[in-house]
PDB file of C-alpha atoms in Angstrom:
ATOM      1  CA  MET A 208     118.064 101.802 107.312  1.00  0.00           C
ATOM      2  CA  GLY A 209     121.701 100.890 106.116  1.00  0.00           C
ATOM      3  CA  SER A 210     122.949 103.011 103.220  1.00  0.00           C
ATOM      4  CA  ARG A 211     124.457 102.166 100.195  1.00  0.00           C
ATOM      5  CA  SER A 212     128.148 101.837 102.025  1.00  0.00           C
ATOM      6  CA  GLU A 213     126.421  99.033 104.169  1.00  0.00           C
ATOM      7  CA  TYR A 214     124.527  97.490 101.362  1.00  0.00           C
ATOM      8  CA  GLU A 215     127.266  97.119  98.604  1.00  0.00           C
ATOM      9  CA  PRO A 216     129.649  94.894 100.847  1.00  0.00           C
ATOM     10  CA  TYR A 217     126.879  93.179 102.388  1.00  0.00           C
ATOM     11  CA  VAL A 218     125.713  91.883  98.377  1.00  0.00           C
ATOM     12  CA  LEU A 219     129.288  91.080  97.878  1.00  0.00           C
ATOM     13  CA  SER A 220     129.753  88.843 100.712  1.00  0.00           C
ATOM     14  CA  TYR A 221     126.819  86.766  99.394  1.00  0.00           C
ATOM     15  CA  SER A 222     128.325  86.517  95.838  1.00  0.00           C
ATOM     16  CA  PRO A 223     127.151  84.692  93.477  1.00  0.00           C
ATOM     17  CA  LEU A 224     123.869  84.792  95.343  1.00  0.00           C
ATOM     18  CA  LYS A 225     122.137  88.176  94.791  1.00  0.00           C
ATOM     19  CA  PRO A 226     119.537  89.693  97.277  1.00  0.00           C
ATOM     20  CA  ARG A 227     116.459  90.816  95.587  1.00  0.00           C
ATOM     21  CA  GLN A 228     116.417  94.575  96.965  1.00  0.00           C
ATOM     22  CA  GLY A 229     113.229  95.546  98.320  1.00  0.00           C
ATOM     23  CA  ASP A 230     111.573  92.043  98.391  1.00  0.00           C
ATOM     24  CA  LEU A 231     111.106  91.096 101.971  1.00  0.00           C
ATOM     25  CA  THR A 232     110.193  87.479 101.102  1.00  0.00           C
ATOM     26  CA  ASP A 233     113.699  87.036  99.977  1.00  0.00           C
ATOM     27  CA  PRO A 234     116.057  85.675 102.927  1.00  0.00           C
ATOM     28  CA  LEU A 235     118.973  87.541 101.769  1.00  0.00           C
ATOM     29  CA  TYR A 236     117.310  90.834 101.684  1.00  0.00           C
ATOM     30  CA  PHE A 237     115.171  90.080 104.890  1.00  0.00           C
ATOM     31  CA  ASP A 238     118.732  89.265 106.487  1.00  0.00           C
ATOM     32  CA  PHE A 239     120.192  92.864 105.394  1.00  0.00           C
ATOM     33  CA  ILE A 240     117.245  94.753 106.683  1.00  0.00           C
ATOM     34  CA  SER A 241     117.632  92.833 109.972  1.00  0.00           C
ATOM     35  CA  PHE A 242     121.480  93.816 110.087  1.00  0.00           C
ATOM     36  CA  ALA A 243     120.451  97.501 109.237  1.00  0.00           C
ATOM     37  CA  GLN A 244     118.052  97.713 111.973  1.00  0.00           C
ATOM     38  CA  TYR A 245     120.522  96.348 114.475  1.00  0.00           C
ATOM     39  CA  LEU A 246     123.229  98.586 113.460  1.00  0.00           C
ATOM     40  CA  THR A 247     120.865 101.465 113.814  1.00  0.00           C
ATOM     41  CA  VAL A 248     119.856 100.125 117.192  1.00  0.00           C
ATOM     42  CA  SER A 249     123.376  99.737 118.420  1.00  0.00           C
ATOM     43  CA  LYS A 250     124.164 103.493 117.623  1.00  0.00           C
ATOM     44  CA  GLN A 251     121.172 104.561 119.668  1.00  0.00           C
ATOM     45  CA  ILE A 252     121.990 102.112 122.827  1.00  0.00           C
ATOM     46  CA  PRO A 253     124.496 104.515 124.498  1.00  0.00           C
ATOM     47  CA  LYS A 254     121.801 107.094 124.365  1.00  0.00           C
ATOM     48  CA  GLY A 255     118.808 105.182 125.981  1.00  0.00           C
ATOM     49  CA  GLU A 256     116.521 106.852 127.757  1.00  0.00           C
ATOM     50  CA  GLN A 257     114.765 105.218 131.036  1.00  0.00           C
ATOM     51  CA  VAL A 258     111.360 107.070 130.116  1.00  0.00           C
ATOM     52  CA  PHE A 259     110.252 107.653 126.451  1.00  0.00           C
ATOM     53  CA  THR A 260     107.401 107.641 124.038  1.00  0.00           C
ATOM     54  CA  GLU A 261     107.006 104.850 121.569  1.00  0.00           C
ATOM     55  CA  GLN A 262     104.731 104.468 118.385  1.00  0.00           C
ATOM     56  CA  VAL A 263     102.652 101.263 118.745  1.00  0.00           C
ATOM     57  CA  ASN A 264     100.826 101.131 115.171  1.00  0.00           C
ATOM     58  CA  ALA A 265     100.602 102.901 111.904  1.00  0.00           C
ATOM     59  CA  GLU A 266      97.654 105.195 112.944  1.00  0.00           C
ATOM     60  CA  GLY A 267     100.227 106.982 115.040  1.00  0.00           C
ATOM     61  CA  GLU A 268      99.063 105.957 118.419  1.00  0.00           C
ATOM     62  CA  THR A 269     101.665 106.129 121.091  1.00  0.00           C
ATOM     63  CA  ARG A 270     102.553 104.977 124.610  1.00  0.00           C
ATOM     64  CA  THR A 271     104.825 105.686 127.241  1.00  0.00           C
ATOM     65  CA  VAL A 272     107.239 103.311 128.176  1.00  0.00           C
ATOM     66  CA  ARG A 273     109.451 103.034 131.637  1.00  0.00           C
ATOM     67  CA  ARG A 274     112.214 101.016 131.284  1.00  0.00           C
ATOM     68  CA  ASP A 275     112.921  98.271 134.148  1.00  0.00           C
ATOM     69  CA  PRO A 276     115.284  99.876 136.779  1.00  0.00           C
ATOM     70  CA  ALA A 277     117.560  96.740 136.680  1.00  0.00           C
ATOM     71  CA  LEU A 278     118.255  97.859 133.110  1.00  0.00           C
ATOM     72  CA  ARG A 279     119.499 101.335 134.069  1.00  0.00           C
ATOM     73  CA  ASP A 280     123.016 100.882 132.701  1.00  0.00           C
ATOM     74  CA  ASN A 281     122.999 101.156 129.048  1.00  0.00           C
ATOM     75  CA  SER A 282     125.906  98.850 128.480  1.00  0.00           C
ATOM     76  CA  ARG A 283     123.899  95.866 129.391  1.00  0.00           C
ATOM     77  CA  LEU A 284     121.158  96.474 126.954  1.00  0.00           C
ATOM     78  CA  PRO A 285     123.057  94.805 124.031  1.00  0.00           C
ATOM     79  CA  ASP A 286     123.317  91.305 125.989  1.00  0.00           C
ATOM     80  CA  VAL A 287     119.655  91.522 127.183  1.00  0.00           C
ATOM     81  CA  ILE A 288     118.145  92.195 123.471  1.00  0.00           C
ATOM     82  CA  ALA A 289     120.413  89.404 122.029  1.00  0.00           C
ATOM     83  CA  GLU A 290     118.973  87.104 124.905  1.00  0.00           C
ATOM     84  CA  ARG A 291     115.447  88.191 124.473  1.00  0.00           C
ATOM     85  CA  VAL A 292     115.390  87.963 120.547  1.00  0.00           C
ATOM     86  CA  GLY A 293     116.938  84.561 121.029  1.00  0.00           C
ATOM     87  CA  ASP A 294     114.195  83.568 123.465  1.00  0.00           C
ATOM     88  CA  LEU A 295     111.502  84.887 120.977  1.00  0.00           C
ATOM     89  CA  ILE A 296     113.094  82.968 117.858  1.00  0.00           C
ATOM     90  CA  TYR A 297     113.547  79.755 119.816  1.00  0.00           C
ATOM     91  CA  ASP A 298     109.945  79.779 121.064  1.00  0.00           C
ATOM     92  CA  GLY A 299     108.425  80.309 117.699  1.00  0.00           C
ATOM     93  CA  LEU A 300     110.631  77.315 116.377  1.00  0.00           C
ATOM     94  CA  VAL A 301     109.046  75.058 119.283  1.00  0.00           C
ATOM     95  CA  ASN A 302     106.056  76.392 119.493  1.00  0.00           C
ATOM     96  CA  GLY A 303     105.008  78.001 116.252  1.00  0.00           C
ATOM     97  CA  PHE A 304     104.796  81.446 114.992  1.00  0.00           C
ATOM     98  CA  GLU A 305     101.659  83.189 113.344  1.00  0.00           C
ATOM     99  CA  GLU A 306     100.187  79.895 112.545  1.00  0.00           C
ATOM    100  CA  MET A 307     103.146  78.330 111.292  1.00  0.00           C
ATOM    101  CA  THR A 308     104.917  75.359 112.780  1.00  0.00           C
ATOM    102  CA  PHE A 309     108.409  74.275 112.524  1.00  0.00           C
ATOM    103  CA  GLY A 310     109.017  71.459 114.642  1.00  0.00           C
ATOM    104  CA  GLY A 311     111.891  73.020 116.656  1.00  0.00           C
ATOM    105  CA  PRO A 312     113.606  70.934 119.207  1.00  0.00           C
ATOM    106  CA  VAL A 313     112.135  70.867 122.727  1.00  0.00           C
ATOM    107  CA  PRO A 314     114.852  72.072 125.470  1.00  0.00           C
ATOM    108  CA  CYS A 315     116.866  69.417 126.652  1.00  0.00           C
ATOM    109  CA  ARG A 316     116.992  68.459 130.552  1.00  0.00           C
ATOM    110  CA  GLY A 317     119.722  70.961 131.513  1.00  0.00           C
ATOM    111  CA  SER A 318     122.510  68.607 132.904  1.00  0.00           C
ATOM    112  CA  GLU A 319     125.942  68.035 131.748  1.00  0.00           C
ATOM    113  CA  ASP A 320     125.840  64.451 131.125  1.00  0.00           C
ATOM    114  CA  ALA A 321     126.591  62.765 127.567  1.00  0.00           C
ATOM    115  CA  GLU A 322     122.663  62.332 126.853  1.00  0.00           C
ATOM    116  CA  ASP A 323     122.127  65.754 127.362  1.00  0.00           C
ATOM    117  CA  ARG A 324     125.227  66.975 125.054  1.00  0.00           C
ATOM    118  CA  ALA A 325     123.626  64.537 122.866  1.00  0.00           C
ATOM    119  CA  CYS A 326     120.347  66.193 123.059  1.00  0.00           C
ATOM    120  CA  ILE A 327     122.155  69.561 122.462  1.00  0.00           C
ATOM    121  CA  LEU A 328     123.895  68.824 119.443  1.00  0.00           C
ATOM    122  CA  ALA A 329     120.438  67.070 117.847  1.00  0.00           C
ATOM    123  CA  GLY A 330     118.877  70.430 118.804  1.00  0.00           C
ATOM    124  CA  VAL A 331     121.465  72.547 117.187  1.00  0.00           C
ATOM    125  CA  ARG A 332     121.351  70.423 114.045  1.00  0.00           C
ATOM    126  CA  ARG A 333     117.764  70.543 113.951  1.00  0.00           C
ATOM    127  CA  ILE A 334     117.643  74.502 113.996  1.00  0.00           C
ATOM    128  CA  VAL A 335     120.063  74.648 111.265  1.00  0.00           C
ATOM    129  CA  GLN A 336     118.041  72.114 109.322  1.00  0.00           C
ATOM    130  CA  ILE A 337     115.050  74.571 110.032  1.00  0.00           C
ATOM    131  CA  PHE A 338     116.767  77.446 108.855  1.00  0.00           C
ATOM    132  CA  ALA A 339     118.283  75.811 106.014  1.00  0.00           C
ATOM    133  CA  ASP A 340     114.927  74.537 104.860  1.00  0.00           C
ATOM    134  CA  LYS A 341     113.467  77.815 105.070  1.00  0.00           C
ATOM    135  CA  GLY A 342     116.047  79.681 103.041  1.00  0.00           C
ATOM    136  CA  TYR A 343     117.751  81.639 106.025  1.00  0.00           C
ATOM    137  CA  CYS A 344     120.891  79.955 105.860  1.00  0.00           C
ATOM    138  CA  LEU A 345     123.069  77.658 103.493  1.00  0.00           C
ATOM    139  CA  LYS A 346     124.584  74.199 104.750  1.00  0.00           C
TER     140      LYS A 346
END
């Protein structure tokens, strides 16, 4: 997890708001934990292995993971991770997550006309509103 050297500047960046350290229901603290996890992951990506063992539950059960050969190049992992995380978040906003619904915007048609640009803008505004309503951003 992030050290004090990462936590103090983080807290100062949100002043006058104050994260409630240790409270995962606090969006600001949850955001810091996410930051610390991504910082740790980013330091480990250059050392990524093709085959590794991962723990799958609190009881210590493990499984062997073989990375997709298309992801052999560790330098590609940050972009792939960002895309997959974004897809998971978007899917949760649209289809719900753990029995919660958010009313996320459905995908636009994918064309480049004015109607689709308006759809994209409305969708982005809806996502920002959902995050603001849940306390994960300020508007």
